[in-house]
mmCIF file of C-alpha atoms in Angstrom:
data_model
loop_
_atom_site.group_PDB
_atom_site.id
_atom_site.type_symbol
_atom_site.label_atom_id
_atom_site.label_comp_id
_atom_site.label_asym_id
_atom_site.label_seq_id
_atom_site.Cartn_x
_atom_site.Cartn_y
_atom_site.Cartn_z
ATOM 1 C CA MET J 14 -0.260 0.197 -0.034
ATOM 2 C CA LYS J 15 1.275 3.684 -0.777
ATOM 3 C CA LEU J 16 0.674 6.686 1.224
ATOM 4 C CA LEU J 17 1.252 10.277 0.392
ATOM 5 C CA HIS J 18 1.723 12.701 3.081
ATOM 6 C CA LEU J 19 1.317 16.409 2.368
ATOM 7 C CA ASP J 20 1.881 19.158 4.646
ATOM 8 C CA ALA J 21 1.028 22.474 3.843
ATOM 9 C CA SER J 22 1.393 24.911 6.734
ATOM 10 C CA PRO J 23 4.503 27.159 6.932
ATOM 11 C CA LEU J 24 4.685 27.258 10.875
ATOM 12 C CA GLY J 25 6.890 24.578 10.946
ATOM 13 C CA GLN J 26 7.397 23.023 14.331
ATOM 14 C CA HIS J 27 4.545 25.282 15.840
ATOM 15 C CA SER J 28 2.038 23.779 13.254
ATOM 16 C CA VAL J 29 -0.968 21.829 14.616
ATOM 17 C CA SER J 30 -1.864 20.415 11.274
ATOM 18 C CA ARG J 31 2.059 19.029 10.686
ATOM 19 C CA GLU J 32 1.738 17.519 14.561
ATOM 20 C CA LEU J 33 -1.487 15.653 13.553
ATOM 21 C CA THR J 34 -0.493 14.311 10.223
ATOM 22 C CA ALA J 35 2.691 13.037 11.716
ATOM 23 C CA ALA J 36 0.845 11.238 14.161
ATOM 24 C CA ILE J 37 -1.574 9.875 11.456
ATOM 25 C CA VAL J 38 1.234 8.469 9.304
ATOM 26 C CA ASN J 39 2.958 7.206 12.342
ATOM 27 C CA GLN J 40 -0.190 4.995 13.329
ATOM 28 C CA LEU J 41 -0.955 3.845 10.072
ATOM 29 C CA ALA J 42 2.838 2.866 9.389
ATOM 30 C CA GLU J 43 2.827 1.072 12.825
ATOM 31 C CA GLU J 44 -0.338 -1.128 11.695
ATOM 32 C CA SER J 45 0.968 -1.560 8.160
ATOM 33 C CA PRO J 46 4.859 -1.921 8.227
ATOM 34 C CA SER J 47 5.064 -2.339 4.432
ATOM 35 C CA LEU J 48 3.499 0.758 4.011
ATOM 36 C CA GLN J 49 5.248 2.991 1.447
ATOM 37 C CA ILE J 50 5.445 6.588 2.293
ATOM 38 C CA THR J 51 5.966 9.531 0.086
ATOM 39 C CA TYR J 52 6.272 12.968 1.752
ATOM 40 C CA ARG J 53 5.818 16.330 0.229
ATOM 41 C CA ASP J 54 6.068 19.636 2.111
ATOM 42 C CA LEU J 55 4.119 21.802 0.383
ATOM 43 C CA SER J 56 5.365 24.892 2.094
ATOM 44 C CA THR J 57 9.269 24.394 2.016
ATOM 45 C CA HIS J 58 8.972 23.067 -1.511
ATOM 46 C CA THR J 59 6.224 25.336 -2.950
ATOM 47 C CA LEU J 60 4.721 24.469 -6.434
ATOM 48 C CA PRO J 61 4.407 27.283 -8.682
ATOM 49 C CA HIS J 62 0.874 28.176 -9.358
ATOM 50 C CA TRP J 63 -0.598 26.612 -12.694
ATOM 51 C CA THR J 64 -0.683 28.644 -15.773
ATOM 52 C CA PRO J 65 -2.627 27.245 -18.836
ATOM 53 C CA VAL J 66 0.806 28.200 -21.267
ATOM 54 C CA MET J 67 3.087 25.865 -19.918
ATOM 55 C CA ASP J 68 6.017 24.205 -22.014
ATOM 56 C CA ALA J 69 5.884 20.515 -21.495
ATOM 57 C CA GLU J 70 9.630 20.300 -21.050
ATOM 58 C CA SER J 71 9.730 23.273 -18.665
ATOM 59 C CA ASP J 72 10.747 22.370 -14.824
ATOM 60 C CA ALA J 73 7.316 23.623 -13.743
ATOM 61 C CA ALA J 74 5.493 21.033 -16.222
ATOM 62 C CA LYS J 75 7.954 18.247 -15.021
ATOM 63 C CA LEU J 76 7.300 18.980 -11.331
ATOM 64 C CA GLY J 77 3.424 19.010 -11.995
ATOM 65 C CA GLN J 78 3.727 15.386 -13.673
ATOM 66 C CA VAL J 79 5.477 14.018 -10.546
ATOM 67 C CA VAL J 80 3.043 15.584 -8.313
ATOM 68 C CA LEU J 81 0.231 14.171 -10.417
ATOM 69 C CA ASP J 82 1.860 10.879 -10.396
ATOM 70 C CA GLU J 83 2.587 10.798 -6.487
ATOM 71 C CA PHE J 84 -1.245 11.369 -6.283
ATOM 72 C CA LEU J 85 -2.311 8.624 -8.638
ATOM 73 C CA GLU J 86 -0.293 5.914 -7.331
ATOM 74 C CA ALA J 87 -1.367 6.511 -3.676
ATOM 75 C CA ASP J 88 -3.749 4.314 -1.981
ATOM 76 C CA VAL J 89 -3.995 6.665 1.108
ATOM 77 C CA VAL J 90 -3.323 10.592 1.074
ATOM 78 C CA VAL J 91 -2.711 12.316 4.293
ATOM 79 C CA ILE J 92 -3.247 16.101 4.032
ATOM 80 C CA GLY J 93 -2.319 18.825 6.567
ATOM 81 C CA ALA J 94 -4.733 21.436 5.989
ATOM 82 C CA PRO J 95 -4.713 24.634 8.296
ATOM 83 C CA MET J 96 -7.487 27.253 7.971
ATOM 84 C CA TYR J 97 -6.233 30.558 6.567
ATOM 85 C CA ASN J 98 -8.695 33.129 6.183
ATOM 86 C CA PHE J 99 -11.722 30.698 6.141
ATOM 87 C CA GLY J 100 -10.042 28.590 3.564
ATOM 88 C CA ILE J 101 -7.020 26.636 2.705
ATOM 89 C CA PRO J 102 -3.211 27.686 2.381
ATOM 90 C CA SER J 103 -2.301 28.863 -1.293
ATOM 91 C CA GLN J 104 0.344 26.145 -1.079
ATOM 92 C CA LEU J 105 -2.196 23.344 -0.795
ATOM 93 C CA LYS J 106 -4.461 25.069 -3.474
ATOM 94 C CA ALA J 107 -1.449 24.873 -5.864
ATOM 95 C CA TRP J 108 -1.246 21.277 -5.379
ATOM 96 C CA ILE J 109 -4.807 20.908 -6.078
ATOM 97 C CA ASP J 110 -4.521 22.530 -9.094
ATOM 98 C CA ARG J 111 -1.661 19.956 -9.991
ATOM 99 C CA VAL J 112 -4.003 16.770 -9.288
ATOM 100 C CA VAL J 113 -7.442 18.187 -10.587
ATOM 101 C CA VAL J 114 -6.625 17.486 -14.126
ATOM 102 C CA ALA J 115 -9.249 16.887 -16.986
ATOM 103 C CA GLY J 116 -8.491 13.383 -18.562
ATOM 104 C CA LYS J 117 -6.581 12.256 -15.753
ATOM 105 C CA THR J 118 -8.326 12.681 -12.348
ATOM 106 C CA PHE J 119 -11.835 13.651 -13.845
ATOM 107 C CA ARG J 120 -13.669 13.876 -17.234
ATOM 108 C CA TYR J 121 -16.751 15.359 -18.771
ATOM 109 C CA THR J 122 -19.506 13.171 -20.056
ATOM 110 C CA PRO J 123 -22.929 13.971 -21.514
ATOM 111 C CA ALA J 124 -24.165 13.326 -18.233
ATOM 112 C CA GLY J 125 -21.802 15.744 -16.371
ATOM 113 C CA PRO J 126 -18.438 15.297 -14.787
ATOM 114 C CA GLU J 127 -17.076 11.995 -13.944
ATOM 115 C CA GLY J 128 -14.353 11.607 -11.121
ATOM 116 C CA LEU J 129 -11.513 9.116 -12.240
ATOM 117 C CA ALA J 130 -9.555 9.117 -9.009
ATOM 118 C CA GLY J 131 -12.082 6.947 -6.754
ATOM 119 C CA GLY J 132 -10.954 4.184 -4.654
ATOM 120 C CA LYS J 133 -8.321 6.329 -2.532
ATOM 121 C CA ARG J 134 -8.790 7.132 1.124
ATOM 122 C CA VAL J 135 -8.002 10.736 2.095
ATOM 123 C CA ILE J 136 -7.351 11.853 5.698
ATOM 124 C CA ILE J 137 -7.327 15.549 6.340
ATOM 125 C CA ALA J 138 -5.657 16.706 9.397
ATOM 126 C CA SER J 139 -7.683 20.123 9.899
ATOM 127 C CA SER J 140 -6.505 22.755 12.209
ATOM 128 C CA ARG J 141 -8.489 26.034 12.880
ATOM 129 C CA GLY J 142 -7.875 29.159 15.116
ATOM 130 C CA GLY J 143 -11.581 29.373 15.933
ATOM 131 C CA VAL J 144 -14.586 27.237 15.867
ATOM 132 C CA TYR J 145 -16.254 26.566 12.347
ATOM 133 C CA SER J 146 -17.971 23.356 12.591
ATOM 134 C CA THR J 147 -20.766 24.815 14.497
ATOM 135 C CA GLY J 148 -22.235 28.058 15.747
ATOM 136 C CA PRO J 149 -22.550 31.371 14.148
ATOM 137 C CA ALA J 150 -18.877 30.979 12.194
ATOM 138 C CA ALA J 151 -19.952 27.538 10.720
ATOM 139 C CA GLY J 152 -21.165 29.652 7.541
ATOM 140 C CA MET J 153 -17.514 30.819 6.993
ATOM 141 C CA ASP J 154 -15.958 27.226 6.505
ATOM 142 C CA PHE J 155 -14.666 27.296 3.216
ATOM 143 C CA GLN J 156 -11.783 24.912 4.209
ATOM 144 C CA GLU J 157 -13.543 21.664 4.802
ATOM 145 C CA ASN J 158 -16.415 22.096 2.378
ATOM 146 C CA TYR J 159 -13.986 22.990 -0.338
ATOM 147 C CA LEU J 160 -11.908 19.912 0.101
ATOM 148 C CA ARG J 161 -14.731 17.322 0.603
ATOM 149 C CA ALA J 162 -16.081 19.129 -2.763
ATOM 150 C CA VAL J 163 -13.157 19.007 -4.999
ATOM 151 C CA LEU J 164 -12.037 15.512 -3.859
ATOM 152 C CA GLY J 165 -15.569 14.702 -4.489
ATOM 153 C CA PHE J 166 -15.278 16.005 -7.916
ATOM 154 C CA ILE J 167 -12.619 13.777 -8.895
ATOM 155 C CA GLY J 168 -14.338 10.670 -7.440
ATOM 156 C CA ILE J 169 -12.879 10.553 -3.752
ATOM 157 C CA ASP J 170 -15.692 9.845 -1.365
ATOM 158 C CA ASP J 171 -13.790 8.443 1.380
ATOM 159 C CA VAL J 172 -12.555 11.488 3.124
ATOM 160 C CA GLN J 173 -12.199 11.847 6.745
ATOM 161 C CA PHE J 174 -11.367 14.993 8.611
ATOM 162 C CA ILE J 175 -9.310 14.920 12.010
ATOM 163 C CA ARG J 176 -10.206 18.364 13.146
ATOM 164 C CA ALA J 177 -8.228 20.531 16.014
ATOM 165 C CA GLU J 178 -10.619 23.314 16.323
ATOM 166 C CA GLY J 179 -10.228 26.494 18.385
ATOM 167 C CA VAL J 180 -6.533 26.227 18.864
ATOM 168 C CA ASN J 181 -5.980 30.092 19.022
ATOM 169 C CA MET J 182 -8.699 30.682 21.756
ATOM 170 C CA SER J 183 -6.541 29.770 24.464
ATOM 171 C CA ALA J 184 -3.890 27.641 25.594
ATOM 172 C CA GLU J 185 -6.004 25.322 27.394
ATOM 173 C CA HIS J 186 -8.610 24.924 24.402
ATOM 174 C CA LYS J 187 -5.623 24.387 22.076
ATOM 175 C CA VAL J 188 -4.357 21.440 24.407
ATOM 176 C CA LYS J 189 -7.964 19.833 24.555
ATOM 177 C CA ALA J 190 -8.456 20.326 20.877
ATOM 178 C CA ILE J 191 -5.064 18.486 20.102
ATOM 179 C CA ALA J 192 -6.013 15.719 22.348
ATOM 180 C CA SER J 193 -9.528 15.489 20.992
ATOM 181 C CA ALA J 194 -8.026 15.097 17.365
ATOM 182 C CA ARG J 195 -5.263 12.390 18.786
ATOM 183 C CA HIS J 196 -8.003 10.561 20.115
ATOM 184 C CA SER J 197 -9.666 10.403 16.984
ATOM 185 C CA ILE J 198 -6.569 9.239 14.969
ATOM 186 C CA GLY J 199 -6.667 6.238 17.144
ATOM 187 C CA SER J 200 -10.122 4.978 15.517
ATOM 188 C CA LEU J 201 -9.022 5.792 11.912
ATOM 189 C CA ALA J 202 -6.028 3.550 11.885
ATOM 190 C CA THR J 203 -8.140 0.402 12.626
ATOM 191 C CA LYS J 204 -9.909 1.279 9.333
ATOM 192 C CA ALA J 205 -6.794 1.500 7.221
ATOM 193 C CA ALA J 206 -5.413 -2.072 8.211
#
């Protein structure tokens, strides 16, 4: 089984989403010792933004093909997705633009678009400074809703979120949010085996 591990937060060792993706990948690797892991740090090694005019022999086009191949070959994808300004970081959006490709991960048919990347499992470590899953700010969640929609568009319906929410509300709330997320990680791994 192949796993693709993506981190998008530029916060390095202070990143909650990075902490959670590492815990997810470690637990899955413990349960499946033969797991092949590919790691891509989208913040340290940023992808250039996609442009429609790209020479197929350019470094950007070659990198885009490598990124697409990593995704297509993966059985499980673990994504660190912090919420930035109600959405996802531009580093993660640049990656999405490289893997949502007509003819590769989706196609248009007379009945409408059809996803071609199904059969994968995606686990997203979602970190948020405030609370957006419920309450008055729920309508501003363009992070998890977007990720679920774009992955569904390319045929992936096995999407799970491990959420650490309200991490900037107080030190105590951050500790509780991370502990809750880590508890959820334990139930994910059993399904992966």
